[in-house]
Amino acid sequence: MNKVYIFDIDGTLTPSRLRMTEKFAKFFDEWSSKNKYYLVTGSDLPKTEEQLPIAYTDRAEAIFTCCGNQMWKDNKLVYDNKFELSTKLKNSLEVMLMSSQYKHRYGNHIEDRGSMVNFSIVGRNCTQEQREEYYEWDKEKSERKKLSTFLKHKFKDLDAVIGGQISIDIYPKGNDKSQILKHIWDKDNEYIFIGDGIDNKGNDFPLAESMNLKDNCSSYHTEGWEQTKQILEKLSD
Ligand code: M1P
């Protein structure tokens, strides 16, 4: 049985929205030339390419972006699920933006990625320092948790999940990372998924849950690239 790995990116292979660290890149260089793996992220392709060295995106069997709503293989788009941002959803997000207790707004709050929407109170144009500030504030106030619960309640056909540090990913119910399994499944393989959004019910949870129901599949929650490295080292023993 061949081992096939599936990785989330932000918080798993790289710090959130940052490039892979030199230390991990050094380790991953050898690892990725000997192992088969897929990438699955909430981000879009340009963000993924900013964060990972080109060799590691090239070596991946395929890259699933926008929570599995797009699949890229050999630099070509294989599929792209369309999701239209309705006026009702846009209005609700704008109301949330106006009513949040968080004091700062830096722009690009509603990012329409075509197959999903990313929503951020602080705004995607914030600096790294402003990002960290919001992240710490949100940890204390659980704003994103409350906003996603509200959205799921108001829009029964949608899912709203925390993916990274400052935002929420929104897409039609079921169009989550678990959808990638039907595109990669081979009964002769053993699949191993590593993500930082499993135990906390983030955007990696649906995939981990689906995998746990299947034979020859396992998932590991990680707290960051250091732990991912440890997991991979243990699995290659
Ligand atoms: O890949 C994880 C997440 O990365 C970003 O999240 P944030 O900016 O909140 O840290 C976003 O691209 C998000 O869509 C994605 O799920």
PDB file of N, CA and C in Angstrom, residues 8-88:
ATOM      1  N   ASP A   8      -2.683  20.598   4.663  1.00  0.00           N
ATOM      2  CA  ASP A   8      -3.149  21.970   4.685  1.00  0.00           C
ATOM      3  C   ASP A   8      -1.868  22.824   4.576  1.00  0.00           C
ATOM      4  N   ILE A   9      -1.997  24.105   4.296  1.00  0.00           N
ATOM      5  CA  ILE A   9      -0.776  24.930   4.159  1.00  0.00           C
ATOM      6  C   ILE A   9      -0.578  25.878   5.361  1.00  0.00           C
ATOM      7  N   ASP A  10      -1.456  26.917   5.471  1.00  0.00           N
ATOM      8  CA  ASP A  10      -1.273  27.914   6.558  1.00  0.00           C
ATOM      9  C   ASP A  10      -1.410  27.253   7.930  1.00  0.00           C
ATOM     10  N   GLY A  11      -0.401  27.440   8.769  1.00  0.00           N
ATOM     11  CA  GLY A  11      -0.468  26.873  10.121  1.00  0.00           C
ATOM     12  C   GLY A  11      -0.049  25.407  10.159  1.00  0.00           C
ATOM     13  N   THR A  12       0.212  24.822   8.975  1.00  0.00           N
ATOM     14  CA  THR A  12       0.598  23.408   8.911  1.00  0.00           C
ATOM     15  C   THR A  12       1.988  23.265   8.287  1.00  0.00           C
ATOM     16  N   LEU A  13       2.153  23.841   7.075  1.00  0.00           N
ATOM     17  CA  LEU A  13       3.469  23.811   6.420  1.00  0.00           C
ATOM     18  C   LEU A  13       4.184  25.152   6.559  1.00  0.00           C
ATOM     19  N   THR A  14       3.388  26.210   6.775  1.00  0.00           N
ATOM     20  CA  THR A  14       3.948  27.573   6.921  1.00  0.00           C
ATOM     21  C   THR A  14       3.235  28.267   8.075  1.00  0.00           C
ATOM     22  N   PRO A  15       3.847  29.328   8.629  1.00  0.00           N
ATOM     23  CA  PRO A  15       3.076  30.156   9.558  1.00  0.00           C
ATOM     24  C   PRO A  15       1.944  30.810   8.740  1.00  0.00           C
ATOM     25  N   SER A  16       0.839  31.190   9.384  1.00  0.00           N
ATOM     26  CA  SER A  16      -0.302  31.749   8.663  1.00  0.00           C
ATOM     27  C   SER A  16       0.091  32.893   7.739  1.00  0.00           C
ATOM     28  N   ARG A  17      -0.237  32.746   6.452  1.00  0.00           N
ATOM     29  CA  ARG A  17      -0.020  33.764   5.416  1.00  0.00           C
ATOM     30  C   ARG A  17       1.447  34.197   5.250  1.00  0.00           C
ATOM     31  N   LEU A  18       2.386  33.386   5.741  1.00  0.00           N
ATOM     32  CA  LEU A  18       3.805  33.729   5.575  1.00  0.00           C
ATOM     33  C   LEU A  18       4.499  32.625   4.780  1.00  0.00           C
ATOM     34  N   ARG A  19       5.707  32.923   4.328  1.00  0.00           N
ATOM     35  CA  ARG A  19       6.477  31.928   3.586  1.00  0.00           C
ATOM     36  C   ARG A  19       6.929  30.800   4.520  1.00  0.00           C
ATOM     37  N   MET A  20       7.190  29.673   3.920  1.00  0.00           N
ATOM     38  CA  MET A  20       7.715  28.531   4.677  1.00  0.00           C
ATOM     39  C   MET A  20       9.030  28.956   5.340  1.00  0.00           C
ATOM     40  N   THR A  21       9.252  28.540   6.573  1.00  0.00           N
ATOM     41  CA  THR A  21      10.499  28.927   7.244  1.00  0.00           C
ATOM     42  C   THR A  21      11.669  28.166   6.596  1.00  0.00           C
ATOM     43  N   GLU A  22      12.859  28.743   6.724  1.00  0.00           N
ATOM     44  CA  GLU A  22      14.043  28.115   6.124  1.00  0.00           C
ATOM     45  C   GLU A  22      14.290  26.720   6.675  1.00  0.00           C
ATOM     46  N   LYS A  23      14.065  26.612   7.995  1.00  0.00           N
ATOM     47  CA  LYS A  23      14.326  25.336   8.658  1.00  0.00           C
ATOM     48  C   LYS A  23      13.402  24.241   8.104  1.00  0.00           C
ATOM     49  N   PHE A  24      12.117  24.593   7.964  1.00  0.00           N
ATOM     50  CA  PHE A  24      11.182  23.579   7.473  1.00  0.00           C
ATOM     51  C   PHE A  24      11.427  23.299   5.984  1.00  0.00           C
ATOM     52  N   ALA A  25      11.742  24.365   5.219  1.00  0.00           N
ATOM     53  CA  ALA A  25      11.984  24.197   3.777  1.00  0.00           C
ATOM     54  C   ALA A  25      13.149  23.221   3.548  1.00  0.00           C
ATOM     55  N   LYS A  26      14.155  23.304   4.400  1.00  0.00           N
ATOM     56  CA  LYS A  26      15.321  22.435   4.285  1.00  0.00           C
ATOM     57  C   LYS A  26      14.892  20.968   4.478  1.00  0.00           C
ATOM     58  N   PHE A  27      14.083  20.765   5.514  1.00  0.00           N
ATOM     59  CA  PHE A  27      13.577  19.418   5.796  1.00  0.00           C
ATOM     60  C   PHE A  27      12.673  18.945   4.655  1.00  0.00           C
ATOM     61  N   PHE A  28      11.761  19.844   4.205  1.00  0.00           N
ATOM     62  CA  PHE A  28      10.734  19.455   3.239  1.00  0.00           C
ATOM     63  C   PHE A  28      11.322  19.178   1.855  1.00  0.00           C
ATOM     64  N   ASP A  29      12.487  19.760   1.589  1.00  0.00           N
ATOM     65  CA  ASP A  29      13.108  19.568   0.285  1.00  0.00           C
ATOM     66  C   ASP A  29      13.382  18.080   0.050  1.00  0.00           C
ATOM     67  N   GLU A  30      14.012  17.465   1.025  1.00  0.00           N
ATOM     68  CA  GLU A  30      14.319  16.045   0.868  1.00  0.00           C
ATOM     69  C   GLU A  30      13.040  15.213   0.968  1.00  0.00           C
ATOM     70  N   TRP A  31      12.212  15.569   1.958  1.00  0.00           N
ATOM     71  CA  TRP A  31      10.986  14.795   2.191  1.00  0.00           C
ATOM     72  C   TRP A  31      10.102  14.785   0.927  1.00  0.00           C
ATOM     73  N   SER A  32       9.922  15.981   0.313  1.00  0.00           N
ATOM     74  CA  SER A  32       8.995  16.089  -0.813  1.00  0.00           C
ATOM     75  C   SER A  32       9.521  15.433  -2.089  1.00  0.00           C
ATOM     76  N   SER A  33      10.833  15.165  -2.126  1.00  0.00           N
ATOM     77  CA  SER A  33      11.335  14.494  -3.324  1.00  0.00           C
ATOM     78  C   SER A  33      11.201  12.974  -3.196  1.00  0.00           C
ATOM     79  N   LYS A  34      10.828  12.521  -1.988  1.00  0.00           N
ATOM     80  CA  LYS A  34      10.705  11.062  -1.792  1.00  0.00           C
ATOM     81  C   LYS A  34       9.273  10.610  -1.570  1.00  0.00           C
ATOM     82  N   ASN A  35       8.343  11.549  -1.366  1.00  0.00           N
ATOM     83  CA  ASN A  35       6.974  11.178  -0.984  1.00  0.00           C
ATOM     84  C   ASN A  35       5.939  11.801  -1.918  1.00  0.00           C
ATOM     85  N   LYS A  36       4.778  11.133  -1.967  1.00  0.00           N
ATOM     86  CA  LYS A  36       3.661  11.614  -2.789  1.00  0.00           C
ATOM     87  C   LYS A  36       2.741  12.444  -1.909  1.00  0.00           C
ATOM     88  N   TYR A  37       2.347  13.624  -2.362  1.00  0.00           N
ATOM     89  CA  TYR A  37       1.471  14.450  -1.518  1.00  0.00           C
ATOM     90  C   TYR A  37       0.579  15.383  -2.325  1.00  0.00           C
ATOM     91  N   TYR A  38      -0.536  15.749  -1.690  1.00  0.00           N
ATOM     92  CA  TYR A  38      -1.470  16.743  -2.233  1.00  0.00           C
ATOM     93  C   TYR A  38      -1.477  17.929  -1.272  1.00  0.00           C
ATOM     94  N   LEU A  39      -1.840  19.093  -1.785  1.00  0.00           N
ATOM     95  CA  LEU A  39      -2.003  20.285  -0.949  1.00  0.00           C
ATOM     96  C   LEU A  39      -3.471  20.681  -0.985  1.00  0.00           C
ATOM     97  N   VAL A  40      -4.024  21.081   0.165  1.00  0.00           N
ATOM     98  CA  VAL A  40      -5.412  21.558   0.197  1.00  0.00           C
ATOM     99  C   VAL A  40      -5.524  22.754   1.139  1.00  0.00           C
ATOM    100  N   THR A  41      -5.862  23.895   0.571  1.00  0.00           N
ATOM    101  CA  THR A  41      -5.859  25.136   1.348  1.00  0.00           C
ATOM    102  C   THR A  41      -7.156  25.923   1.170  1.00  0.00           C
ATOM    103  N   GLY A  42      -7.420  26.792   2.146  1.00  0.00           N
ATOM    104  CA  GLY A  42      -8.565  27.693   2.016  1.00  0.00           C
ATOM    105  C   GLY A  42      -8.220  28.858   1.105  1.00  0.00           C
ATOM    106  N   SER A  43      -6.941  29.132   0.967  1.00  0.00           N
ATOM    107  CA  SER A  43      -6.469  30.261   0.161  1.00  0.00           C
ATOM    108  C   SER A  43      -6.620  29.995  -1.331  1.00  0.00           C
ATOM    109  N   ASP A  44      -6.362  31.035  -2.121  1.00  0.00           N
ATOM    110  CA  ASP A  44      -6.367  30.856  -3.573  1.00  0.00           C
ATOM    111  C   ASP A  44      -4.939  30.561  -4.062  1.00  0.00           C
ATOM    112  N   LEU A  45      -4.790  30.309  -5.364  1.00  0.00           N
ATOM    113  CA  LEU A  45      -3.475  29.906  -5.886  1.00  0.00           C
ATOM    114  C   LEU A  45      -2.394  30.992  -5.742  1.00  0.00           C
ATOM    115  N   PRO A  46      -2.703  32.270  -6.053  1.00  0.00           N
ATOM    116  CA  PRO A  46      -1.624  33.275  -5.901  1.00  0.00           C
ATOM    117  C   PRO A  46      -1.050  33.318  -4.481  1.00  0.00           C
ATOM    118  N   LYS A  47      -1.918  33.189  -3.455  1.00  0.00           N
ATOM    119  CA  LYS A  47      -1.412  33.226  -2.070  1.00  0.00           C
ATOM    120  C   LYS A  47      -0.548  31.989  -1.803  1.00  0.00           C
ATOM    121  N   THR A  48      -0.980  30.851  -2.312  1.00  0.00           N
ATOM    122  CA  THR A  48      -0.232  29.603  -2.111  1.00  0.00           C
ATOM    123  C   THR A  48       1.157  29.728  -2.734  1.00  0.00           C
ATOM    124  N   GLU A  49       1.210  30.298  -3.943  1.00  0.00           N
ATOM    125  CA  GLU A  49       2.503  30.423  -4.639  1.00  0.00           C
ATOM    126  C   GLU A  49       3.427  31.437  -3.964  1.00  0.00           C
ATOM    127  N   GLU A  50       2.820  32.396  -3.258  1.00  0.00           N
ATOM    128  CA  GLU A  50       3.637  33.354  -2.502  1.00  0.00           C
ATOM    129  C   GLU A  50       4.322  32.648  -1.323  1.00  0.00           C
ATOM    130  N   GLN A  51       3.638  31.665  -0.764  1.00  0.00           N
ATOM    131  CA  GLN A  51       4.089  31.066   0.495  1.00  0.00           C
ATOM    132  C   GLN A  51       5.023  29.868   0.343  1.00  0.00           C
ATOM    133  N   LEU A  52       4.845  29.119  -0.760  1.00  0.00           N
ATOM    134  CA  LEU A  52       5.640  27.898  -0.909  1.00  0.00           C
ATOM    135  C   LEU A  52       6.666  28.036  -2.024  1.00  0.00           C
ATOM    136  N   PRO A  53       7.870  27.515  -1.830  1.00  0.00           N
ATOM    137  CA  PRO A  53       8.837  27.488  -2.921  1.00  0.00           C
ATOM    138  C   PRO A  53       8.237  26.726  -4.113  1.00  0.00           C
ATOM    139  N   ILE A  54       8.542  27.179  -5.316  1.00  0.00           N
ATOM    140  CA  ILE A  54       7.921  26.618  -6.525  1.00  0.00           C
ATOM    141  C   ILE A  54       8.140  25.097  -6.644  1.00  0.00           C
ATOM    142  N   ALA A  55       9.313  24.634  -6.174  1.00  0.00           N
ATOM    143  CA  ALA A  55       9.595  23.192  -6.269  1.00  0.00           C
ATOM    144  C   ALA A  55       8.544  22.387  -5.515  1.00  0.00           C
ATOM    145  N   TYR A  56       8.048  22.931  -4.409  1.00  0.00           N
ATOM    146  CA  TYR A  56       7.121  22.147  -3.582  1.00  0.00           C
ATOM    147  C   TYR A  56       5.694  22.190  -4.108  1.00  0.00           C
ATOM    148  N   THR A  57       5.342  23.252  -4.855  1.00  0.00           N
ATOM    149  CA  THR A  57       4.018  23.226  -5.496  1.00  0.00           C
ATOM    150  C   THR A  57       4.103  22.324  -6.726  1.00  0.00           C
ATOM    151  N   ASP A  58       5.240  22.351  -7.411  1.00  0.00           N
ATOM    152  CA  ASP A  58       5.419  21.498  -8.602  1.00  0.00           C
ATOM    153  C   ASP A  58       5.428  20.011  -8.248  1.00  0.00           C
ATOM    154  N   ARG A  59       6.015  19.686  -7.109  1.00  0.00           N
ATOM    155  CA  ARG A  59       6.107  18.262  -6.743  1.00  0.00           C
ATOM    156  C   ARG A  59       4.784  17.693  -6.258  1.00  0.00           C
ATOM    157  N   ALA A  60       3.850  18.563  -5.871  1.00  0.00           N
ATOM    158  CA  ALA A  60       2.555  18.069  -5.376  1.00  0.00           C
ATOM    159  C   ALA A  60       1.800  17.384  -6.518  1.00  0.00           C
ATOM    160  N   GLU A  61       1.064  16.311  -6.182  1.00  0.00           N
ATOM    161  CA  GLU A  61       0.263  15.592  -7.194  1.00  0.00           C
ATOM    162  C   GLU A  61      -0.784  16.526  -7.779  1.00  0.00           C
ATOM    163  N   ALA A  62      -1.357  17.361  -6.905  1.00  0.00           N
ATOM    164  CA  ALA A  62      -2.336  18.380  -7.323  1.00  0.00           C
ATOM    165  C   ALA A  62      -2.480  19.358  -6.166  1.00  0.00           C
ATOM    166  N   ILE A  63      -2.995  20.547  -6.465  1.00  0.00           N
ATOM    167  CA  ILE A  63      -3.225  21.549  -5.420  1.00  0.00           C
ATOM    168  C   ILE A  63      -4.708  21.887  -5.429  1.00  0.00           C
ATOM    169  N   PHE A  64      -5.339  21.735  -4.275  1.00  0.00           N
ATOM    170  CA  PHE A  64      -6.746  22.112  -4.132  1.00  0.00           C
ATOM    171  C   PHE A  64      -6.773  23.443  -3.393  1.00  0.00           C
ATOM    172  N   THR A  65      -7.350  24.460  -4.027  1.00  0.00           N
ATOM    173  CA  THR A  65      -7.430  25.779  -3.397  1.00  0.00           C
ATOM    174  C   THR A  65      -8.890  26.088  -3.046  1.00  0.00           C
ATOM    175  N   CYS A  66      -9.103  27.217  -2.358  1.00  0.00           N
ATOM    176  CA  CYS A  66     -10.459  27.668  -1.985  1.00  0.00           C
ATOM    177  C   CYS A  66     -11.259  26.545  -1.326  1.00  0.00           C
ATOM    178  N   CYS A  67     -10.645  25.874  -0.350  1.00  0.00           N
ATOM    179  CA  CYS A  67     -11.285  24.789   0.410  1.00  0.00           C
ATOM    180  C   CYS A  67     -11.739  23.632  -0.483  1.00  0.00           C
ATOM    181  N   GLY A  68     -10.961  23.331  -1.519  1.00  0.00           N
ATOM    182  CA  GLY A  68     -11.290  22.198  -2.394  1.00  0.00           C
ATOM    183  C   GLY A  68     -12.240  22.581  -3.510  1.00  0.00           C
ATOM    184  N   ASN A  69     -12.572  23.850  -3.633  1.00  0.00           N
ATOM    185  CA  ASN A  69     -13.487  24.282  -4.694  1.00  0.00           C
ATOM    186  C   ASN A  69     -12.781  24.525  -6.025  1.00  0.00           C
ATOM    187  N   GLN A  70     -11.453  24.455  -6.010  1.00  0.00           N
ATOM    188  CA  GLN A  70     -10.678  24.508  -7.245  1.00  0.00           C
ATOM    189  C   GLN A  70      -9.593  23.435  -7.161  1.00  0.00           C
ATOM    190  N   MET A  71      -9.327  22.803  -8.314  1.00  0.00           N
ATOM    191  CA  MET A  71      -8.237  21.823  -8.349  1.00  0.00           C
ATOM    192  C   MET A  71      -7.261  22.219  -9.457  1.00  0.00           C
ATOM    193  N   TRP A  72      -5.982  22.258  -9.130  1.00  0.00           N
ATOM    194  CA  TRP A  72      -4.920  22.608 -10.082  1.00  0.00           C
ATOM    195  C   TRP A  72      -3.980  21.422 -10.241  1.00  0.00           C
ATOM    196  N   LYS A  73      -3.752  21.028 -11.494  1.00  0.00           N
ATOM    197  CA  LYS A  73      -2.798  19.945 -11.745  1.00  0.00           C
ATOM    198  C   LYS A  73      -1.907  20.368 -12.908  1.00  0.00           C
ATOM    199  N   ASP A  74      -0.600  20.238 -12.761  1.00  0.00           N
ATOM    200  CA  ASP A  74       0.365  20.661 -13.783  1.00  0.00           C
ATOM    201  C   ASP A  74       0.068  22.087 -14.257  1.00  0.00           C
ATOM    202  N   ASN A  75      -0.203  22.964 -13.302  1.00  0.00           N
ATOM    203  CA  ASN A  75      -0.482  24.390 -13.567  1.00  0.00           C
ATOM    204  C   ASN A  75      -1.771  24.645 -14.340  1.00  0.00           C
ATOM    205  N   LYS A  76      -2.623  23.623 -14.466  1.00  0.00           N
ATOM    206  CA  LYS A  76      -3.889  23.818 -15.188  1.00  0.00           C
ATOM    207  C   LYS A  76      -5.047  23.644 -14.218  1.00  0.00           C
ATOM    208  N   LEU A  77      -6.082  24.465 -14.430  1.00  0.00           N
ATOM    209  CA  LEU A  77      -7.275  24.382 -13.591  1.00  0.00           C
ATOM    210  C   LEU A  77      -8.108  23.190 -14.044  1.00  0.00           C
ATOM    211  N   VAL A  78      -8.314  22.220 -13.148  1.00  0.00           N
ATOM    212  CA  VAL A  78      -9.078  21.015 -13.516  1.00  0.00           C
ATOM    213  C   VAL A  78     -10.568  21.256 -13.316  1.00  0.00           C
ATOM    214  N   TYR A  79     -10.953  21.869 -12.194  1.00  0.00           N
ATOM    215  CA  TYR A  79     -12.355  22.267 -11.995  1.00  0.00           C
ATOM    216  C   TYR A  79     -12.410  23.498 -11.108  1.00  0.00           C
ATOM    217  N   ASP A  80     -13.546  24.166 -11.156  1.00  0.00           N
ATOM    218  CA  ASP A  80     -13.729  25.405 -10.403  1.00  0.00           C
ATOM    219  C   ASP A  80     -15.221  25.514 -10.078  1.00  0.00           C
ATOM    220  N   ASN A  81     -15.592  25.236  -8.842  1.00  0.00           N
ATOM    221  CA  ASN A  81     -17.014  25.330  -8.463  1.00  0.00           C
ATOM    222  C   ASN A  81     -17.406  26.801  -8.362  1.00  0.00           C
ATOM    223  N   LYS A  82     -18.503  27.148  -8.986  1.00  0.00           N
ATOM    224  CA  LYS A  82     -18.913  28.562  -8.930  1.00  0.00           C
ATOM    225  C   LYS A  82     -19.808  28.822  -7.725  1.00  0.00           C
ATOM    226  N   PHE A  83     -19.579  29.925  -7.061  1.00  0.00           N
ATOM    227  CA  PHE A  83     -20.448  30.348  -5.960  1.00  0.00           C
ATOM    228  C   PHE A  83     -20.663  31.845  -6.087  1.00  0.00           C
ATOM    229  N   GLU A  84     -21.921  32.214  -6.282  1.00  0.00           N
ATOM    230  CA  GLU A  84     -22.205  33.639  -6.462  1.00  0.00           C
ATOM    231  C   GLU A  84     -22.544  34.288  -5.130  1.00  0.00           C
ATOM    232  N   LEU A  85     -21.865  35.364  -4.825  1.00  0.00           N
ATOM    233  CA  LEU A  85     -22.115  36.112  -3.587  1.00  0.00           C
ATOM    234  C   LEU A  85     -23.455  36.835  -3.738  1.00  0.00           C
ATOM    235  N   SER A  86     -24.470  36.414  -2.967  1.00  0.00           N
ATOM    236  CA  SER A  86     -25.802  37.026  -3.107  1.00  0.00           C
ATOM    237  C   SER A  86     -25.829  38.393  -2.426  1.00  0.00           C
ATOM    238  N   THR A  87     -26.795  39.212  -2.823  1.00  0.00           N
ATOM    239  CA  THR A  87     -26.938  40.537  -2.211  1.00  0.00           C
ATOM    240  C   THR A  87     -27.264  40.366  -0.732  1.00  0.00           C
ATOM    241  N   LYS A  88     -28.074  39.346  -0.430  1.00  0.00           N
ATOM    242  CA  LYS A  88     -28.471  39.135   0.973  1.00  0.00           C
ATOM    243  C   LYS A  88     -27.229  38.838   1.836  1.00  0.00           C
TER     244      LYS A  88
END
